[in-house]
Amino acid sequence: MGTWDVGPFDNDTAADWCGDLDDASPDARQGLVRDTLARAAETIDFLDAHVADEAIAAAALVAAQCPGGDPAHPHYGPDEPVPDLTGLRALALRALDRVMTEPSELLELWAEPDGSPGLWQATINRLRSTLTPRPPEEQLHLS
């Protein structure tokens, strides 16, 4: 697995998954994102790093459509339009929670001495924060 930074699209697996998303028909893209998130969220046993990397990329696409979300990476994110994914926020949060829960290969890999666990966890936490719906009273203060 080639990983060059801590962002959701900064690895070969996520970049390849975005290519698959681009290759999917427009009406199949939302289902591909949903299935990717569900595969991670529903894993009970050991969570493979590839499944986790894909789920993080999918969650980042959902977060990109939420208030305060960062846009998808211009080079490694999808090139084709992505449908409205905001209905997948809860599933994206569950997938990220699973990535961050043992047994998770990606969690183990980032915890190794040559990893940057703090920076990577900050990236996941930022996604989680964006995906977490704000109470109505907070939304009023932000406008």
Backbone as JSON Lines, residues from 0, in Angstrom:
{"i":0,"aa":"M","n":[0.85,-1.17,0.0],"ca":[0.0,0.0,0.0],"c":[0.9,1.23,0.0]}
{"i":1,"aa":"G","n":[0.72,2.13,-0.95],"ca":[1.46,3.37,-0.99],"c":[0.66,4.48,-0.32]}
{"i":2,"aa":"T","n":[1.25,5.06,0.71],"ca":[0.63,6.17,1.43],"c":[1.63,7.3,1.47]}
{"i":3,"aa":"W","n":[1.22,8.5,1.07],"ca":[2.15,9.61,1.01],"c":[1.81,10.75,1.95]}
{"i":4,"aa":"D","n":[0.63,10.72,2.58],"ca":[0.28,11.74,3.57],"c":[-0.9,11.23,4.38]}
{"i":5,"aa":"V","n":[-1.43,12.06,5.28],"ca":[-2.47,11.63,6.21],"c":[-3.89,11.92,5.72]}
{"i":6,"aa":"G","n":[-4.06,12.55,4.58],"ca":[-5.39,12.91,4.1],"c":[-6.19,11.71,3.63]}
{"i":7,"aa":"P","n":[-7.5,11.88,3.49],"ca":[-8.38,10.77,3.11],"c":[-8.1,10.19,1.74]}
{"i":8,"aa":"F","n":[-7.48,10.96,0.85],"ca":[-7.21,10.49,-0.51],"c":[-5.71,10.28,-0.76]}
{"i":9,"aa":"D","n":[-4.91,10.34,0.3],"ca":[-3.45,10.32,0.16],"c":[-2.86,8.91,0.24]}
{"i":10,"aa":"N","n":[-3.49,7.97,-0.46],"ca":[-2.96,6.62,-0.54],"c":[-3.48,5.96,-1.82]}
{"i":11,"aa":"D","n":[-2.76,4.95,-2.28],"ca":[-3.12,4.28,-3.52],"c":[-4.52,3.67,-3.49]}
{"i":12,"aa":"T","n":[-4.89,3.09,-2.37],"ca":[-6.19,2.43,-2.27],"c":[-7.32,3.43,-2.47]}
{"i":13,"aa":"A","n":[-7.25,4.58,-1.81],"ca":[-8.3,5.59,-1.95],"c":[-8.31,6.16,-3.36]}
{"i":14,"aa":"A","n":[-7.14,6.39,-3.94],"ca":[-7.07,6.92,-5.3],"c":[-7.67,5.93,-6.29]}
{"i":15,"aa":"D","n":[-7.38,4.65,-6.12],"ca":[-7.96,3.63,-7.0],"c":[-9.48,3.55,-6.82]}
{"i":16,"aa":"W","n":[-9.94,3.64,-5.57],"ca":[-11.38,3.61,-5.3],"c":[-12.07,4.79,-5.98]}
{"i":17,"aa":"C","n":[-11.45,5.96,-5.94],"ca":[-12.03,7.13,-6.62],"c":[-12.08,6.9,-8.13]}
{"i":18,"aa":"G","n":[-11.1,6.2,-8.68],"ca":[-11.13,5.84,-10.09],"c":[-12.3,4.92,-10.39]}
{"i":19,"aa":"D","n":[-12.55,3.96,-9.5],"ca":[-13.71,3.07,-9.67],"c":[-15.01,3.87,-9.59]}
{"i":20,"aa":"L","n":[-15.05,4.85,-8.7],"ca":[-16.24,5.7,-8.58],"c":[-16.45,6.49,-9.87]}
{"i":21,"aa":"D","n":[-15.38,7.0,-10.45],"ca":[-15.47,7.72,-11.72],"c":[-15.96,6.8,-12.84]}
{"i":22,"aa":"D","n":[-15.54,5.53,-12.82],"ca":[-15.93,4.58,-13.86],"c":[-17.37,4.11,-13.72]}
{"i":23,"aa":"A","n":[-17.94,4.24,-12.52],"ca":[-19.33,3.8,-12.3],"c":[-20.29,4.75,-13.02]}
{"i":24,"aa":"S","n":[-21.42,4.22,-13.4],"ca":[-22.43,5.07,-14.03],"c":[-22.92,6.09,-13.01]}
{"i":25,"aa":"P","n":[-23.38,7.26,-13.46],"ca":[-23.81,8.3,-12.53],"c":[-24.87,7.82,-11.53]}
{"i":26,"aa":"D","n":[-25.78,6.96,-11.97],"ca":[-26.83,6.5,-11.05],"c":[-26.34,5.41,-10.09]}
{"i":27,"aa":"A","n":[-25.14,4.89,-10.28],"ca":[-24.59,3.86,-9.39],"c":[-23.62,4.44,-8.35]}
{"i":28,"aa":"R","n":[-23.25,5.7,-8.49],"ca":[-22.21,6.26,-7.61],"c":[-22.63,6.35,-6.15]}
{"i":29,"aa":"Q","n":[-23.87,6.77,-5.89],"ca":[-24.31,6.85,-4.5],"c":[-24.3,5.46,-3.85]}
{"i":30,"aa":"G","n":[-24.75,4.46,-4.58],"ca":[-24.74,3.09,-4.06],"c":[-23.34,2.59,-3.78]}
{"i":31,"aa":"L","n":[-22.39,2.95,-4.62],"ca":[-21.0,2.54,-4.4],"c":[-20.46,3.17,-3.11]}
{"i":32,"aa":"V","n":[-20.76,4.44,-2.89],"ca":[-20.32,5.11,-1.66],"c":[-20.99,4.45,-0.45]}
{"i":33,"aa":"R","n":[-22.3,4.23,-0.54],"ca":[-23.04,3.62,0.56],"c":[-22.49,2.22,0.86]}
{"i":34,"aa":"D","n":[-22.26,1.4,-0.17],"ca":[-21.76,0.05,0.04],"c":[-20.36,0.05,0.65]}
{"i":35,"aa":"T","n":[-19.54,0.99,0.24],"ca":[-18.18,1.11,0.78],"c":[-18.23,1.44,2.27]}
{"i":36,"aa":"L","n":[-19.08,2.39,2.64],"ca":[-19.22,2.77,4.05],"c":[-19.79,1.61,4.86]}
{"i":37,"aa":"A","n":[-20.79,0.94,4.32],"ca":[-21.43,-0.17,5.04],"c":[-20.47,-1.33,5.25]}
{"i":38,"aa":"R","n":[-19.64,-1.62,4.24],"ca":[-18.68,-2.72,4.36],"c":[-17.77,-2.5,5.59]}
{"i":39,"aa":"A","n":[-17.31,-1.28,5.78],"ca":[-16.47,-0.99,6.95],"c":[-17.29,-0.98,8.23]}
{"i":40,"aa":"A","n":[-18.42,-0.28,8.2],"ca":[-19.23,-0.11,9.41],"c":[-19.73,-1.45,9.95]}
{"i":41,"aa":"E","n":[-19.97,-2.4,9.08],"ca":[-20.55,-3.68,9.48],"c":[-19.52,-4.77,9.75]}
{"i":42,"aa":"T","n":[-18.24,-4.44,9.62],"ca":[-17.2,-5.43,9.88],"c":[-17.09,-5.66,11.38]}
{"i":43,"aa":"I","n":[-17.25,-6.92,11.76],"ca":[-17.19,-7.27,13.18],"c":[-15.78,-7.73,13.55]}
{"i":44,"aa":"D","n":[-15.18,-8.5,12.68],"ca":[-13.84,-9.01,12.95],"c":[-12.79,-8.0,12.5]}
{"i":45,"aa":"F","n":[-11.62,-8.47,12.22],"ca":[-10.49,-7.64,11.79],"c":[-10.86,-6.81,10.56]}
{"i":46,"aa":"L","n":[-10.64,-5.5,10.63],"ca":[-10.95,-4.6,9.52],"c":[-9.68,-4.4,8.69]}
{"i":47,"aa":"D","n":[-9.72,-4.86,7.45],"ca":[-8.6,-4.76,6.53],"c":[-8.3,-3.3,6.2]}
{"i":48,"aa":"A","n":[-7.04,-2.96,6.03],"ca":[-6.63,-1.58,5.75],"c":[-7.23,-1.06,4.45]}
{"i":49,"aa":"H","n":[-7.35,-1.92,3.44],"ca":[-7.92,-1.47,2.17],"c":[-9.38,-1.06,2.33]}
{"i":50,"aa":"V","n":[-10.12,-1.84,3.08],"ca":[-11.53,-1.51,3.34],"c":[-11.61,-0.2,4.12]}
{"i":51,"aa":"A","n":[-10.73,-0.01,5.08],"ca":[-10.71,1.21,5.88],"c":[-10.33,2.43,5.05]}
{"i":52,"aa":"D","n":[-9.3,2.3,4.2],"ca":[-8.9,3.42,3.34],"c":[-10.04,3.85,2.42]}
{"i":53,"aa":"E","n":[-10.72,2.87,1.84],"ca":[-11.85,3.19,0.96],"c":[-12.97,3.86,1.74]}
{"i":54,"aa":"A","n":[-13.25,3.38,2.94],"ca":[-14.31,3.97,3.76],"c":[-13.98,5.41,4.15]}
{"i":55,"aa":"I","n":[-12.72,5.67,4.45],"ca":[-12.32,7.04,4.8],"c":[-12.51,7.96,3.6]}
{"i":56,"aa":"A","n":[-12.13,7.51,2.42],"ca":[-12.34,8.32,1.21],"c":[-13.83,8.56,0.98]}
{"i":57,"aa":"A","n":[-14.64,7.52,1.14],"ca":[-16.09,7.67,0.97],"c":[-16.66,8.65,1.99]}
{"i":58,"aa":"A","n":[-16.22,8.53,3.25],"ca":[-16.69,9.45,4.29],"c":[-16.26,10.89,3.98]}
{"i":59,"aa":"A","n":[-15.08,11.05,3.41],"ca":[-14.61,12.4,3.05],"c":[-15.48,13.0,1.95]}
{"i":60,"aa":"L","n":[-15.98,12.17,1.03],"ca":[-16.88,12.68,-0.01],"c":[-18.21,13.12,0.59]}
{"i":61,"aa":"V","n":[-18.7,12.38,1.57],"ca":[-19.93,12.79,2.26],"c":[-19.67,14.09,3.01]}
{"i":62,"aa":"A","n":[-18.56,14.17,3.73],"ca":[-18.22,15.36,4.51],"c":[-18.04,16.59,3.61]}
{"i":63,"aa":"A","n":[-17.54,16.37,2.4],"ca":[-17.32,17.49,1.48],"c":[-18.63,18.2,1.14]}
{"i":64,"aa":"Q","n":[-19.75,17.51,1.27],"ca":[-21.05,18.08,0.95],"c":[-21.75,18.67,2.18]}
{"i":65,"aa":"C","n":[-21.11,18.58,3.32],"ca":[-21.67,19.11,4.56],"c":[-21.11,20.51,4.82]}
{"i":66,"aa":"P","n":[-21.83,21.33,5.59],"ca":[-21.29,22.65,5.94],"c":[-19.91,22.52,6.59]}
{"i":67,"aa":"G","n":[-18.96,23.28,6.09],"ca":[-17.6,23.27,6.62],"c":[-16.74,22.15,6.09]}
{"i":68,"aa":"G","n":[-17.26,21.34,5.19],"ca":[-16.49,20.21,4.66],"c":[-15.43,20.65,3.67]}
{"i":69,"aa":"D","n":[-14.3,19.96,3.7],"ca":[-13.23,20.23,2.75],"c":[-13.56,19.56,1.42]}
{"i":70,"aa":"P","n":[-13.26,20.21,0.3],"ca":[-13.5,19.56,-0.99],"c":[-12.61,18.34,-1.16]}
{"i":71,"aa":"A","n":[-13.04,17.44,-2.02],"ca":[-12.24,16.25,-2.32],"c":[-10.92,16.69,-2.95]}
{"i":72,"aa":"H","n":[-9.9,15.89,-2.76],"ca":[-8.57,16.2,-3.29],"c":[-8.65,16.4,-4.8]}
{"i":73,"aa":"P","n":[-8.07,17.49,-5.32],"ca":[-8.2,17.79,-6.74],"c":[-7.52,16.79,-7.67]}
{"i":74,"aa":"H","n":[-6.51,16.06,-7.19],"ca":[-5.79,15.12,-8.06],"c":[-6.17,13.66,-7.81]}
{"i":75,"aa":"Y","n":[-6.42,13.3,-6.57],"ca":[-6.66,11.9,-6.23],"c":[-8.12,11.6,-5.91]}
{"i":76,"aa":"G","n":[-8.93,12.63,-5.72],"ca":[-10.36,12.44,-5.52],"c":[-11.03,12.16,-6.85]}
{"i":77,"aa":"P","n":[-12.33,11.94,-6.82],"ca":[-13.04,11.65,-8.08],"c":[-13.05,12.85,-9.01]}
{"i":78,"aa":"D","n":[-13.02,12.57,-10.3],"ca":[-13.1,13.61,-11.33],"c":[-14.55,13.85,-11.76]}
{"i":79,"aa":"E","n":[-15.35,12.8,-11.7],"ca":[-16.74,12.88,-12.14],"c":[-17.63,13.42,-11.01]}
{"i":80,"aa":"P","n":[-18.76,14.03,-11.37],"ca":[-19.66,14.56,-10.34],"c":[-20.16,13.45,-9.4]}
{"i":81,"aa":"V","n":[-20.31,13.82,-8.15],"ca":[-20.81,12.9,-7.14],"c":[-22.22,13.36,-6.76]}
{"i":82,"aa":"P","n":[-23.17,12.42,-6.65],"ca":[-24.53,12.81,-6.28],"c":[-24.6,13.29,-4.83]}
{"i":83,"aa":"D","n":[-25.75,13.75,-4.43],"ca":[-25.97,14.18,-3.05],"c":[-25.76,12.99,-2.12]}
{"i":84,"aa":"L","n":[-24.8,13.12,-1.23],"ca":[-24.45,12.05,-0.3],"c":[-24.79,12.39,1.14]}
{"i":85,"aa":"T","n":[-25.4,13.54,1.37],"ca":[-25.61,14.0,2.75],"c":[-26.51,13.06,3.55]}
{"i":86,"aa":"G","n":[-27.31,12.25,2.89],"ca":[-28.13,11.27,3.59],"c":[-27.32,10.12,4.16]}
{"i":87,"aa":"L","n":[-26.04,10.08,3.85],"ca":[-25.17,9.01,4.33],"c":[-24.3,9.44,5.51]}
{"i":88,"aa":"R","n":[-24.61,10.58,6.1],"ca":[-23.77,11.09,7.2],"c":[-23.65,10.1,8.36]}
{"i":89,"aa":"A","n":[-24.77,9.56,8.81],"ca":[-24.73,8.64,9.96],"c":[-23.93,7.39,9.63]}
{"i":90,"aa":"L","n":[-24.1,6.86,8.43],"ca":[-23.35,5.68,8.01],"c":[-21.85,6.01,7.92]}
{"i":91,"aa":"A","n":[-21.52,7.18,7.41],"ca":[-20.12,7.6,7.33],"c":[-19.5,7.7,8.73]}
{"i":92,"aa":"L","n":[-20.24,8.22,9.68],"ca":[-19.74,8.29,11.05],"c":[-19.52,6.9,11.63]}
{"i":93,"aa":"R","n":[-20.44,5.98,11.38],"ca":[-20.27,4.61,11.86],"c":[-19.05,3.96,11.24]}
{"i":94,"aa":"A","n":[-18.82,4.21,9.95],"ca":[-17.65,3.64,9.28],"c":[-16.36,4.18,9.89]}
{"i":95,"aa":"L","n":[-16.31,5.49,10.12],"ca":[-15.11,6.08,10.73],"c":[-14.9,5.55,12.15]}
{"i":96,"aa":"D","n":[-15.99,5.39,12.9],"ca":[-15.86,4.84,14.24],"c":[-15.27,3.42,14.19]}
{"i":97,"aa":"R","n":[-15.69,2.64,13.19],"ca":[-15.17,1.27,13.07],"c":[-13.69,1.28,12.69]}
{"i":98,"aa":"V","n":[-13.3,2.2,11.82],"ca":[-11.88,2.31,11.44],"c":[-11.02,2.59,12.67]}
{"i":99,"aa":"M","n":[-11.56,3.36,13.6],"ca":[-10.82,3.77,14.78],"c":[-10.97,2.82,15.97]}
{"i":100,"aa":"T","n":[-11.59,1.64,15.73],"ca":[-11.83,0.66,16.79],"c":[-11.09,-0.63,16.47]}
{"i":101,"aa":"E","n":[-10.37,-1.16,17.44],"ca":[-9.67,-2.45,17.26],"c":[-10.69,-3.56,17.06]}
{"i":102,"aa":"P","n":[-10.38,-4.58,16.3],"ca":[-9.17,-4.75,15.53],"c":[-9.29,-4.08,14.15]}
{"i":103,"aa":"S","n":[-8.37,-3.17,13.89],"ca":[-8.34,-2.4,12.65],"c":[-6.9,-2.31,12.16]}
{"i":104,"aa":"E","n":[-6.65,-2.89,11.0],"ca":[-5.29,-2.9,10.46],"c":[-4.76,-1.49,10.24]}
{"i":105,"aa":"L","n":[-5.59,-0.59,9.73],"ca":[-5.14,0.77,9.47],"c":[-4.78,1.49,10.77]}
{"i":106,"aa":"L","n":[-5.57,1.29,11.78],"ca":[-5.28,1.87,13.1],"c":[-3.92,1.36,13.59]}
{"i":107,"aa":"E","n":[-3.67,0.06,13.41],"ca":[-2.39,-0.52,13.81],"c":[-1.24,0.05,12.99]}
{"i":108,"aa":"L","n":[-1.44,0.19,11.68],"ca":[-0.37,0.7,10.82],"c":[0.01,2.13,11.19]}
{"i":109,"aa":"W","n":[-0.97,2.97,11.47],"ca":[-0.67,4.35,11.83],"c":[-0.06,4.46,13.22]}
{"i":110,"aa":"A","n":[-0.27,3.45,14.06],"ca":[0.31,3.48,15.41],"c":[1.77,3.06,15.43]}
{"i":111,"aa":"E","n":[2.28,2.53,14.31],"ca":[3.68,2.12,14.25],"c":[4.6,3.33,14.41]}
{"i":112,"aa":"P","n":[5.82,3.11,14.88],"ca":[6.74,4.22,15.16],"c":[7.0,5.14,13.97]}
{"i":113,"aa":"D","n":[6.98,4.62,12.75],"ca":[7.26,5.47,11.6],"c":[5.99,6.13,11.04]}
{"i":114,"aa":"G","n":[4.84,5.9,11.67],"ca":[3.6,6.54,11.25],"c":[3.47,7.91,11.9]}
{"i":115,"aa":"S","n":[2.41,8.58,11.58],"ca":[2.1,9.89,12.2],"c":[0.7,9.79,12.8]}
{"i":116,"aa":"P","n":[0.56,8.99,13.87],"ca":[-0.78,8.72,14.39],"c":[-1.55,9.97,14.8]}
{"i":117,"aa":"G","n":[-0.86,10.94,15.37],"ca":[-1.56,12.16,15.81],"c":[-2.14,12.94,14.65]}
{"i":118,"aa":"L","n":[-1.37,13.07,13.58],"ca":[-1.85,13.81,12.4],"c":[-2.97,13.05,11.7]}
{"i":119,"aa":"W","n":[-2.81,11.72,11.59],"ca":[-3.84,10.91,10.95],"c":[-5.13,10.95,11.76]}
{"i":120,"aa":"Q","n":[-5.02,10.8,13.09],"ca":[-6.21,10.85,13.93],"c":[-6.88,12.22,13.87]}
{"i":121,"aa":"A","n":[-6.1,13.28,13.74],"ca":[-6.67,14.62,13.6],"c":[-7.48,14.73,12.31]}
{"i":122,"aa":"T","n":[-7.0,14.08,11.25],"ca":[-7.74,14.07,9.98],"c":[-9.08,13.36,10.16]}
{"i":123,"aa":"I","n":[-9.07,12.2,10.81],"ca":[-10.31,11.45,11.05],"c":[-11.24,12.25,11.95]}
{"i":124,"aa":"N","n":[-10.7,12.86,12.99],"ca":[-11.53,13.67,13.9],"c":[-12.16,14.86,13.18]}
{"i":125,"aa":"R","n":[-11.43,15.47,12.26],"ca":[-11.97,16.6,11.5],"c":[-13.14,16.12,10.62]}
{"i":126,"aa":"L","n":[-12.98,14.97,9.99],"ca":[-14.08,14.39,9.21],"c":[-15.28,14.11,10.11]}
{"i":127,"aa":"R","n":[-15.03,13.5,11.26],"ca":[-16.12,13.19,12.2],"c":[-16.85,14.47,12.63]}
{"i":128,"aa":"S","n":[-16.1,15.51,12.91],"ca":[-16.7,16.78,13.33],"c":[-17.58,17.35,12.22]}
{"i":129,"aa":"T","n":[-17.12,17.29,11.0],"ca":[-17.9,17.81,9.87],"c":[-19.15,16.98,9.65]}
{"i":130,"aa":"L","n":[-19.06,15.68,9.83],"ca":[-20.2,14.79,9.59],"c":[-21.23,14.82,10.71]}
{"i":131,"aa":"T","n":[-20.83,15.24,11.9],"ca":[-21.75,15.26,13.04],"c":[-22.71,16.43,12.91]}
{"i":132,"aa":"P","n":[-24.01,16.14,12.79],"ca":[-24.98,17.25,12.66],"c":[-24.94,18.15,13.9]}
{"i":133,"aa":"R","n":[-25.03,19.43,13.66],"ca":[-25.04,20.4,14.75],"c":[-26.48,20.59,15.23]}
{"i":134,"aa":"P","n":[-26.66,20.79,16.54],"ca":[-28.01,21.08,17.04],"c":[-28.54,22.37,16.39]}
{"i":135,"aa":"P","n":[-29.86,22.47,16.21],"ca":[-30.43,23.65,15.55],"c":[-29.99,24.97,16.18]}
{"i":136,"aa":"E","n":[-29.85,25.04,17.49],"ca":[-29.46,26.3,18.13],"c":[-28.05,26.72,17.73]}
{"i":137,"aa":"E","n":[-27.14,25.74,17.49],"ca":[-25.79,26.07,17.03],"c":[-25.81,26.54,15.59]}
{"i":138,"aa":"Q","n":[-26.67,25.96,14.78],"ca":[-26.75,26.33,13.38],"c":[-27.19,27.79,13.24]}
{"i":139,"aa":"L","n":[-28.07,28.24,14.11],"ca":[-28.55,29.62,14.05],"c":[-27.43,30.6,14.32]}
{"i":140,"aa":"H","n":[-26.53,30.25,15.23],"ca":[-25.41,31.14,15.58],"c":[-24.36,31.19,14.49]}
{"i":141,"aa":"L","n":[-24.3,30.18,13.64],"ca":[-23.3,30.13,12.6],"c":[-23.71,30.93,11.37]}
{"i":142,"aa":"S","n":[-24.98,31.18,11.21],"ca":[-25.43,31.88,9.99],"c":[-25.16,33.36,10.03]}
